[in-house]
Amino acid sequence: MSEGGGLGGPPRASVDRLVAEVFANGAGAPDEGADPAPRAFARVSSLKSEGGVATELTPEEREALDGAKGRGDRLCRSELFGEGAAAYTEALRWARAAEDVAALLAARSGAYSSLSRSYRSRSARRSECAALFDLDPTSLAQMALRDATKALGLRPEWAEARGKLAAALFLLERFHEARDALLEGLEAEPTNTQLQASLREVQAVLAGDPDTGAAPEGAGPAAAGAGAGAAAGAGAGLGSPTGPAAASPAGAAAKRQRSLGAGAARGAIDDWDCALCAKLLFEPVTTPCGHTFCRECFARAMDHKPRCPYCRAVLHVARDALPVTITLASILSASFPEEYEERRREARGEGAHEAAAAAAAGEAGALGRSGSGPAPGAAGPGPGPGGAPAGPIVSLPLFVMQLILPGESIALNIFEPRYRLMVRRVMEGSRRLGMTQARRDDREIEGVCVEAEIVECQAQPDGRYYLELVGRRRLRILNHTELDGYRVARCEPLQDLTPAPGTPEHSALPELASQVAGQLDSILTQLRPLAAANGRLAGRVRALLGSLGERPPLEQAEKFSLWAATAACSLLPELPRAPLLGLTDTTQRLRALREAFGARLAAGGAAGGGCSIM
């Protein structure tokens, strides 16, 4: 079963066991590379296990060690955390005593955590203007965790090492383990104010305090302010006692008590409860982080925060993307048939209630538009700006580089730390992200994006990712925020308005599409002889012709216009993509393409023109 039984968390994990495992395994062969930490750790742990005593440093060696450590401290105070970590690494080459090695490992762990935090808190706009090339925040946090764990293995009662361990765990979104490490540190030093403050912040995140913006030392905004909206929003959903079919959690527990037997423990009963609605799991879905909720409860939680409602880990998963866990659903329906059927009736009643509310909201919105404005609190999908019909709201992380069009493919080399972190999360979730481009005005990014699916992801030895993506659909960006250095947007699907049958616009569409198709055929006909030649240009032309895919029928005017726009943007690099994507009138898009193709043909066709093949 998942750990989704409540916000209290599982029984406290033994951090000492983790430390013992690393301590036992760390005394073997040192890791490859120039890092002296594994060798120093192996040396002092071997002496410790054998009861030996480290040889004293010569005055010159002590001076070199203290000088390197002091330089690292000064660099970290100046917020040059990468250089500070390098200075601590240099000092580790001289360290022989367990106390020295532990102190340097703890200091380097803090530097790695601070560097990870600084990358997470770096504004997206700043990174878009000046890209970074370094390890991603998660890798840095893992390095911080490794150093803190080894430092704790050398000095098990050292409260500061527990704090460093908690900071690294916090950055890795392992909040329950971070809390356990802080509690164990406070057992050793109950009056340590820094550990007390960090514990309050971790508990605030676990409790979903929306006003919490701070994080423990070395942590950062990745987990701070996780928000109680997820649990609150889901609590108002499937688990709300709205109607005669809603059963109380106490009554449900009593039913399961009879099914499991009078001697069943309360914990065994709670294992079958959803952590959000406190009722029997119905249509359970399991998150990438391993927690299980009712499908509708999870969907409503995702409407509020892109985080797991239980462990607060960031999830880039569409509200309806997770499939029902069939095995668990079968076990639940077989073990508790009456209650599961009751949950099914409740869900049907809830769905009917929501449909009625949406219909009422739509009527109220129509009255508001024809009268004195929309009714207060009116909800539900409606027409978006520009007349395009709005659809279900989706939340997507944004990759800000360039716009692609639906059906277009693109290859990316991901090297920035913030985008490496984003790719990790996306691959654990829906494998989808939004592609858009930056602007030079106050809006910062375009108001449209394309939802792209990652069809190929290859992790490189140096931490980079090679991605191949395909554009799937257009989206209008309603608003966007920042999360750990990259943008996350709330979007709605964007579709063209269909002209009413019998109108002049509707009658003109087939002829307009045919004209654009003829112009494009003329340009492609001029390109095909170039593809038969040799050389770099020929290869680019062949790649272009092969990437266009099958032409949609002219009767599907919107789909054909987007396909033609993809070809036009590849053939005419100067053609702006954002206006073509943002248009909600197929006729206007086809006219813009006809004008662009006509100008190209009038200038001498495609000969000599450049192709932008991604």
Short mmCIF file of C-alpha atoms in Angstrom, two decimals, residues 411-416 419-421 423-424 456-468:
data_model
loop_
_atom_site.label_atom_id
_atom_site.label_comp_id
_atom_site.label_asym_id
_atom_site.label_seq_id
_atom_site.Cartn_x
_atom_site.Cartn_y
_atom_site.Cartn_z
CA ALA A 411 15.46 18.07 -30.84
CA LEU A 412 16.81 19.73 -27.71
CA ASN A 413 20.06 19.51 -25.79
CA ILE A 414 19.13 20.31 -22.18
CA PHE A 415 22.09 21.67 -20.23
CA GLU A 416 20.68 24.36 -17.91
CA TYR A 419 15.62 22.62 -17.16
CA ARG A 420 17.44 19.44 -16.13
CA LEU A 421 15.34 19.46 -12.98
CA VAL A 423 12.93 17.24 -17.38
CA ARG A 424 13.41 14.87 -14.43
CA GLU A 456 12.76 10.32 -26.77
CA CYS A 457 14.84 11.14 -23.71
CA GLN A 458 18.50 10.17 -23.40
CA ALA A 459 20.47 11.07 -20.28
CA GLN A 460 24.07 11.99 -21.11
CA PRO A 461 27.07 11.06 -18.91
CA ASP A 462 27.65 14.70 -17.94
CA GLY A 463 24.06 15.17 -16.74
CA ARG A 464 22.65 16.73 -19.90
CA TYR A 465 19.53 15.39 -21.61
CA TYR A 466 18.97 14.84 -25.30
CA LEU A 467 15.26 15.20 -26.06
CA GLU A 468 13.09 14.70 -29.08
#
